[in-house]
Short mmCIF file of C-alpha atoms and ligand atoms in Angstrom, two decimals:
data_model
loop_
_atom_site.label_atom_id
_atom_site.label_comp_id
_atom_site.label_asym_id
_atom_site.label_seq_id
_atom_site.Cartn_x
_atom_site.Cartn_y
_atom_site.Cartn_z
CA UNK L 1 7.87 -14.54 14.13
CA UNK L 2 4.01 -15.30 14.27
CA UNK L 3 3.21 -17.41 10.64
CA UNK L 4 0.06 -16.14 8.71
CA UNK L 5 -2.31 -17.55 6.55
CA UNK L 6 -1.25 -16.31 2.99
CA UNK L 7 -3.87 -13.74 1.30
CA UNK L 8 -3.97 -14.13 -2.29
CA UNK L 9 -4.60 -11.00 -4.37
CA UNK L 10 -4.64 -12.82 -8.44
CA UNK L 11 -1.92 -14.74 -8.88
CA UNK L 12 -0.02 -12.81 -6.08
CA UNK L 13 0.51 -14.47 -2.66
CA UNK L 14 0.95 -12.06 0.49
CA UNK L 15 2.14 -13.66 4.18
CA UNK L 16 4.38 -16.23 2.16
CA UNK L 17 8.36 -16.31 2.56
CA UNK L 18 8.54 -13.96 -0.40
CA UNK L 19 7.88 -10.27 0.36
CA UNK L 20 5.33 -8.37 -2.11
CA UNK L 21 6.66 -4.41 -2.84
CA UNK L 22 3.64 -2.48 -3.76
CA UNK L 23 5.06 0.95 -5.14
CA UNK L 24 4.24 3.94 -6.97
CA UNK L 25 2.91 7.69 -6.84
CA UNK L 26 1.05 9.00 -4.06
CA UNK L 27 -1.52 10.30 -6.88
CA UNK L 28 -1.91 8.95 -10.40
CA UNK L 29 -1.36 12.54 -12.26
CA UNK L 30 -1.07 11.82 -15.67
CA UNK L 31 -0.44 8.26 -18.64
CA UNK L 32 3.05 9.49 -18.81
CA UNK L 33 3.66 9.73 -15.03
CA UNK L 34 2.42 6.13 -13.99
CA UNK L 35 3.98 4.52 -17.25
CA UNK L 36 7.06 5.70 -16.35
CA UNK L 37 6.60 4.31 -12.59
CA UNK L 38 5.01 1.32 -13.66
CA UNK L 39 8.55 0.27 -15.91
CA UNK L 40 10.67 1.19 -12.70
CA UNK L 41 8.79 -1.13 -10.13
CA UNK L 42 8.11 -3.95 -12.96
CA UNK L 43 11.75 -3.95 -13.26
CA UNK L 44 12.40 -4.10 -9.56
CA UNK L 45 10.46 -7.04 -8.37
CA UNK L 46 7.74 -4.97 -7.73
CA UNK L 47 4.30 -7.39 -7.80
CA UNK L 48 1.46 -3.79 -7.71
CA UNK L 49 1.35 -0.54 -9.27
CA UNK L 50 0.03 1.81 -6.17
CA UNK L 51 -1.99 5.13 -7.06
CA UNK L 52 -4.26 7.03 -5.72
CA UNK L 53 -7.14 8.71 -7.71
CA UNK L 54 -9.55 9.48 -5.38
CA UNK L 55 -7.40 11.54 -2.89
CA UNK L 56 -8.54 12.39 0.72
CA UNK L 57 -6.77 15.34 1.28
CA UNK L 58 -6.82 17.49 4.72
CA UNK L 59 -7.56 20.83 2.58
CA UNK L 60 -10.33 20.49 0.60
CA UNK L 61 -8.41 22.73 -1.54
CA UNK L 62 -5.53 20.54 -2.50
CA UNK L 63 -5.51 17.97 -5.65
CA UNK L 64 -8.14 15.22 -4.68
CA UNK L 65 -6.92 13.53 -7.67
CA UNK L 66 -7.98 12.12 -11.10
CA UNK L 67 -10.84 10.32 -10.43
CA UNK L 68 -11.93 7.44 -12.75
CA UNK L 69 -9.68 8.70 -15.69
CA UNK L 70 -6.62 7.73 -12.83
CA UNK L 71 -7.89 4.16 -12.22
CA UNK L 72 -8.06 3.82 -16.16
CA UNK L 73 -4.45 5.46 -16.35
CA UNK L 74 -3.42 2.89 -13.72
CA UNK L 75 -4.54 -0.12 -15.30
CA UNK L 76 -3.42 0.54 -18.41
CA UNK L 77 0.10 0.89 -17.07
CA UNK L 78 0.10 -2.12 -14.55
CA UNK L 79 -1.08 -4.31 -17.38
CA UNK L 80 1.46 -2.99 -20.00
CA UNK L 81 4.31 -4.39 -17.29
CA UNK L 82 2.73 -7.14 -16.08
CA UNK L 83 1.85 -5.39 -11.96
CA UNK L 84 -1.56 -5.60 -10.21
CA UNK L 85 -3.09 -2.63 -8.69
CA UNK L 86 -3.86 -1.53 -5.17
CA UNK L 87 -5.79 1.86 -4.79
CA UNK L 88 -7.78 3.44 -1.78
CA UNK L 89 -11.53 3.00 -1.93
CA UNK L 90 -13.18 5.67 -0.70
CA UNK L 91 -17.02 4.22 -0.59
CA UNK L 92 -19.47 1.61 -0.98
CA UNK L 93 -20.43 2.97 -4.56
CA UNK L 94 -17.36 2.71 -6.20
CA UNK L 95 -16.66 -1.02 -4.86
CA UNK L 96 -18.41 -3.00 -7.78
CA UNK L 97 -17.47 -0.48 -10.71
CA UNK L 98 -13.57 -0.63 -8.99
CA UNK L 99 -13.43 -4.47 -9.80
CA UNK L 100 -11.90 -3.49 -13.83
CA UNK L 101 -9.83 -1.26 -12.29
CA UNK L 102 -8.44 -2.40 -8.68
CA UNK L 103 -7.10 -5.68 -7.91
CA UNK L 104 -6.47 -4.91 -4.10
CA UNK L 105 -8.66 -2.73 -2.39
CA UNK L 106 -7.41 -0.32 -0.09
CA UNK L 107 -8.85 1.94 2.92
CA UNK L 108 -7.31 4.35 4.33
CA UNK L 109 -6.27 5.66 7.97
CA UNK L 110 -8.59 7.86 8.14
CA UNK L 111 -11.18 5.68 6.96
CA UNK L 112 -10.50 2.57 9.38
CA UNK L 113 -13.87 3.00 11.35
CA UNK L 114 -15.86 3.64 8.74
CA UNK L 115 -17.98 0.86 9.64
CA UNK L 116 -20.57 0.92 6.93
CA UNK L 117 -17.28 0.59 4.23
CA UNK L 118 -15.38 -2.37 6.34
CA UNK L 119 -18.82 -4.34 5.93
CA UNK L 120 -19.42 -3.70 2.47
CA UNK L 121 -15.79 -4.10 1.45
CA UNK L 122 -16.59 -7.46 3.81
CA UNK L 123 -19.05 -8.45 1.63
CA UNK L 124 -18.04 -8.23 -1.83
CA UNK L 125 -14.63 -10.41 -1.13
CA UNK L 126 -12.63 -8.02 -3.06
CA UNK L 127 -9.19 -8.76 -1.25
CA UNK L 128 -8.78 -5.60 1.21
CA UNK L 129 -5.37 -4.21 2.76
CA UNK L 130 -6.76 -1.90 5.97
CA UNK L 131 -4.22 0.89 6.75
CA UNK L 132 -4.02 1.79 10.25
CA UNK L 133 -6.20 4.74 11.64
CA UNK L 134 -3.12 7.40 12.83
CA UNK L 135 -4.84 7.59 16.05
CA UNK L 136 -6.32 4.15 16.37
CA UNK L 137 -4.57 1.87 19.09
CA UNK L 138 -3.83 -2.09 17.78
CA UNK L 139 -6.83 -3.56 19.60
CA UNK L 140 -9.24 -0.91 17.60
CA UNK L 141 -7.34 -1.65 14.29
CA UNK L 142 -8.00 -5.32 14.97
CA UNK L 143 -11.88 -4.88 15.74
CA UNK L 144 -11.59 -2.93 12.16
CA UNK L 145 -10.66 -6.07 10.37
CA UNK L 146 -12.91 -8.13 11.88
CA UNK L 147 -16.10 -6.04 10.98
CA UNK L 148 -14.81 -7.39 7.18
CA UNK L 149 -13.64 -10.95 8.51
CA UNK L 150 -17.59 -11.74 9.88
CA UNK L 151 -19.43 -10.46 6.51
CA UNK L 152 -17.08 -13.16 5.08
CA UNK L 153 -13.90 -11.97 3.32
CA UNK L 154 -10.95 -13.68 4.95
CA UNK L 155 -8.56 -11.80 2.12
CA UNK L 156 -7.58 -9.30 5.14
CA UNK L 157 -3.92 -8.01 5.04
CA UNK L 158 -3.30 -4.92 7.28
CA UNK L 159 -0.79 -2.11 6.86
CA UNK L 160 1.17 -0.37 9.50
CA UNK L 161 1.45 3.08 8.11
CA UNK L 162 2.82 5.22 11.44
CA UNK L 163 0.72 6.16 14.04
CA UNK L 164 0.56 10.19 15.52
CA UNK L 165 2.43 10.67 18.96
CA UNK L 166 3.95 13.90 20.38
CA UNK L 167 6.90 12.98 18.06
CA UNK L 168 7.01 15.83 15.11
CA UNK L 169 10.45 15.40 13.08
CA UNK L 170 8.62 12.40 11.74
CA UNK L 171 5.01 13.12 9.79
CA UNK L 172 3.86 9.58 12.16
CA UNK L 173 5.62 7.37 13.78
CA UNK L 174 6.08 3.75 12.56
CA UNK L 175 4.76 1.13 15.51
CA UNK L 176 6.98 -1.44 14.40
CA UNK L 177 6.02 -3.41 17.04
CA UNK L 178 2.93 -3.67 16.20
CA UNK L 179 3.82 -5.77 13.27
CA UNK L 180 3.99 -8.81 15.12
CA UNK L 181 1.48 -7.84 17.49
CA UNK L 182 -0.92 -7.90 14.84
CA UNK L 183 0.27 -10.96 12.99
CA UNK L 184 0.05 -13.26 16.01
CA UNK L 185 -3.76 -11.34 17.09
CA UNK L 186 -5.46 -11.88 13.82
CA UNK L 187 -2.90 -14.66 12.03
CA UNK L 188 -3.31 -12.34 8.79
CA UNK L 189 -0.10 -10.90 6.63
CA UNK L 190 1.02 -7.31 8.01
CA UNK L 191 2.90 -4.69 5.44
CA UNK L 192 4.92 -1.76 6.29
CA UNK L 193 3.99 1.94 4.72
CA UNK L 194 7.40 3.84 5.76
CA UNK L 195 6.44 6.65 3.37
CA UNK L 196 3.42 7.78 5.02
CA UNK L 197 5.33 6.99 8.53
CA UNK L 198 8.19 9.09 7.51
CA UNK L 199 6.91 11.94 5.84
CA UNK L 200 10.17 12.84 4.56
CA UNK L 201 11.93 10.95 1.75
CA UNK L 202 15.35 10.90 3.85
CA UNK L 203 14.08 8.53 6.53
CA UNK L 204 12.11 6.15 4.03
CA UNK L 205 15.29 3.89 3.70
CA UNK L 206 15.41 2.94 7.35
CA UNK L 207 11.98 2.63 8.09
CA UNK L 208 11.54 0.39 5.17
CA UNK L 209 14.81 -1.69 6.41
CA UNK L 210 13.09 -1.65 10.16
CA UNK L 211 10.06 -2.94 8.25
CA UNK L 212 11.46 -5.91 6.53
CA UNK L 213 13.43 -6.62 9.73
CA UNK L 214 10.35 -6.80 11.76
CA UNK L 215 8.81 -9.52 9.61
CA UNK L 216 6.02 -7.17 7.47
CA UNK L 217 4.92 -9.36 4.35
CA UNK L 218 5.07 -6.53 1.99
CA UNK L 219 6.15 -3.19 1.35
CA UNK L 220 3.99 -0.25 0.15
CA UNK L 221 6.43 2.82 -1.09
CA UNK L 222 5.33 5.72 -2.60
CA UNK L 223 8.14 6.90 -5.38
CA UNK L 224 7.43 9.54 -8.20
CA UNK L 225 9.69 10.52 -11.09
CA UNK L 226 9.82 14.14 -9.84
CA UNK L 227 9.13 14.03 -6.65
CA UNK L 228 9.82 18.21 -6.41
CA UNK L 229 6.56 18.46 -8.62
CA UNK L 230 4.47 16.06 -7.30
CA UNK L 231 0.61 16.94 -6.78
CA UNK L 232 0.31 14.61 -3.51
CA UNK L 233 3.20 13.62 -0.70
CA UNK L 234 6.34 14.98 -3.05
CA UNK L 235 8.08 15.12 0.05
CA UNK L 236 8.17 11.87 1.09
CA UNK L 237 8.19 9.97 -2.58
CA UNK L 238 11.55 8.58 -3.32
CA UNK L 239 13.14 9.64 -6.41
CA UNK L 240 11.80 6.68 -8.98
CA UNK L 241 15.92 6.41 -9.82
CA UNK L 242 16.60 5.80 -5.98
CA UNK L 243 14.21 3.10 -6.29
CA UNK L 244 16.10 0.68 -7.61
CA UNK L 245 18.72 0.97 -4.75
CA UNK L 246 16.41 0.83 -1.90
CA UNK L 247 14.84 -2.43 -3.08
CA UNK L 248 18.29 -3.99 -3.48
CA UNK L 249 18.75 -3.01 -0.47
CA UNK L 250 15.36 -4.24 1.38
CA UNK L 251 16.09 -7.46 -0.03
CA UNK L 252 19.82 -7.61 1.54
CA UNK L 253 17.73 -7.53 4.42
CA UNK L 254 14.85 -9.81 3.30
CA UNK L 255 17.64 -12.65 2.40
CA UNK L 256 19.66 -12.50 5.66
CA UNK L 257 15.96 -13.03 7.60
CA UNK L 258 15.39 -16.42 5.58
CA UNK L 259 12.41 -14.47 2.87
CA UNK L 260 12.84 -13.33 -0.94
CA UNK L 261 12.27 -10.19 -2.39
CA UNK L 262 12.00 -11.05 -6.49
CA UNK L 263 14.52 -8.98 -8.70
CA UNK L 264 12.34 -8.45 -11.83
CA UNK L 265 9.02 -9.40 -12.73
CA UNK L 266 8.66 -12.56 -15.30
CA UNK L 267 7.73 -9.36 -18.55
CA UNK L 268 11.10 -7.51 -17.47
CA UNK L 269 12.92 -10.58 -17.30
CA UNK L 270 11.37 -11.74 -20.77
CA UNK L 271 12.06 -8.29 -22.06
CA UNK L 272 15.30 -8.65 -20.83
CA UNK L 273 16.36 -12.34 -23.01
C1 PEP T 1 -1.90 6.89 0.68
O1 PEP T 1 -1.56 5.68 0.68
O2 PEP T 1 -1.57 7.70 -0.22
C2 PEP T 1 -2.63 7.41 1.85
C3 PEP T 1 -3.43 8.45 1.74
O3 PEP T 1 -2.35 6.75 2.96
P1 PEP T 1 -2.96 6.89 4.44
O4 PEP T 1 -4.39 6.54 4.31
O5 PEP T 1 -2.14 5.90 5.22
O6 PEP T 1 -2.72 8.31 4.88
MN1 MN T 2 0.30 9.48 0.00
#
């Protein structure tokens, strides 16, 4: 497997031998809801608290989420367990007031050629994690992270998140090979999205087992405490008391590959003693 040179996101090192679980709701929907998830991941290993509050959402109709009263609702709970954040930036304008709010800045699929946002994100070295376009081919998604590599900002990681091919019992389908692929093109950390891949929760335990085993760096799961409920993705969000088994499990897998997956964070562990 291709090494990478390690990102650093705060005190949190991506493309090292331990793998970083980023985990949480699809949407940040209320204090309640992300405290709750926040406690389960903390007590996981997880390093990041993932949310979305601004939502792109195919109908313009469905719940585009909470705006800046989520990012607030999400910092409040990574910080009361000890997480970081990672949360999809949707524009140039809300990159400098993000910085309170989001450690790790994320763009979406569908925003992957949005040139104008890959340069500014390029130029305020806020460290990025660049999802895969859904119809964007591994040579486009590498151009991508290059228009934010030349303004600058080497803190690159890229996401495989499932790509759309005439396969439909999956929502995508996860290109597993192109984790390597694009670990040995750009030399920058690669982690695996097998919610947004699988599209239903039943097939998020293998495709985040196929993603470990195919070296990603990190693991972003979405995972709600009632999934049935949920305003975003419900159907693909692990039940938040599932969680717990599926990370023991990823890092079964982690271990027998020669990398770590951490069981608690250092505040569960102390709250733990
Ligand atoms: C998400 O992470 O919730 C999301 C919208 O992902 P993607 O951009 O991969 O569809
Ligand atoms: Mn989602």
């Amino acid at each position: 497997m291709s090494s990478v040179r390690a990102v650093k996101v705060r005190d949190c090192v991506i493309g090292g031998p331990e793998l970083v679980v980023m985990a949480g709701p699809c949407a940040i929907e209320s204090r309640e809801q992300i405290l709750q998830v926040a406690e389960v991941v903390a007590a996981c290993g997880g390093r990041f608290l993932r949310g979305g509050a601004f939502k792109v959402r195919t109908s313009p109709t469905a719940f585009q989420g909470l705006g800046w009263d989520g990012w607030k609702l999400l910092r409040e709970a990574a910080d009361a367990h000890g997480l970081l954040t990672v949360s999809e930036i949707l524009d140039e304008g809300q990159i400098e007031p993000a910085r309170r709010y989001v450690d790790f800045a994320q763009i979406g699929s569908r925003n992957m050629q949005n040139v104008p946002l890959l340069k500014a994100l390029g130029r305020s070295r806020m460290p990025v994690m660049l999802k895969r376009g859904f119809g964007c081919t591994i040579d486009e998604w590498v151009h991508a992270a290059e228009y934010i590599l030349r303004e600058g900002n080497q803190d690159v990681v890229l996401c495989e998140r499932g790509i759309r091919t005439f396969e439909t019992a999956t929502r995508f389908t996860l290109d597993v090979a192109a984790v390597p692929i694009a670990k040995q093109r750009l030399g920058l950390p690669v982690i695996v999205d097998p919610s947004h891949a699988a599209g239903k929760r039943d097939w998020v335990e293998s495709l985040t087992l196929a993603g470990v085993a195919c070296g990603a760096d990190g693991l972003l799961v979405e995972t709600h405490p009632e999934p049935a409920v949920a305003l975003s993705d419900g159907p693909q969000a692990v039940e938040l008391a599932e969680f717990p088994a599926l990370m023991e499990k990823a890092r079964r897998v982690a271990f027998a590959l020669g990398r770590t997956l951490p069981s608690g964070t250092r505040l569960a562990a102390a709250a733990a003693c």
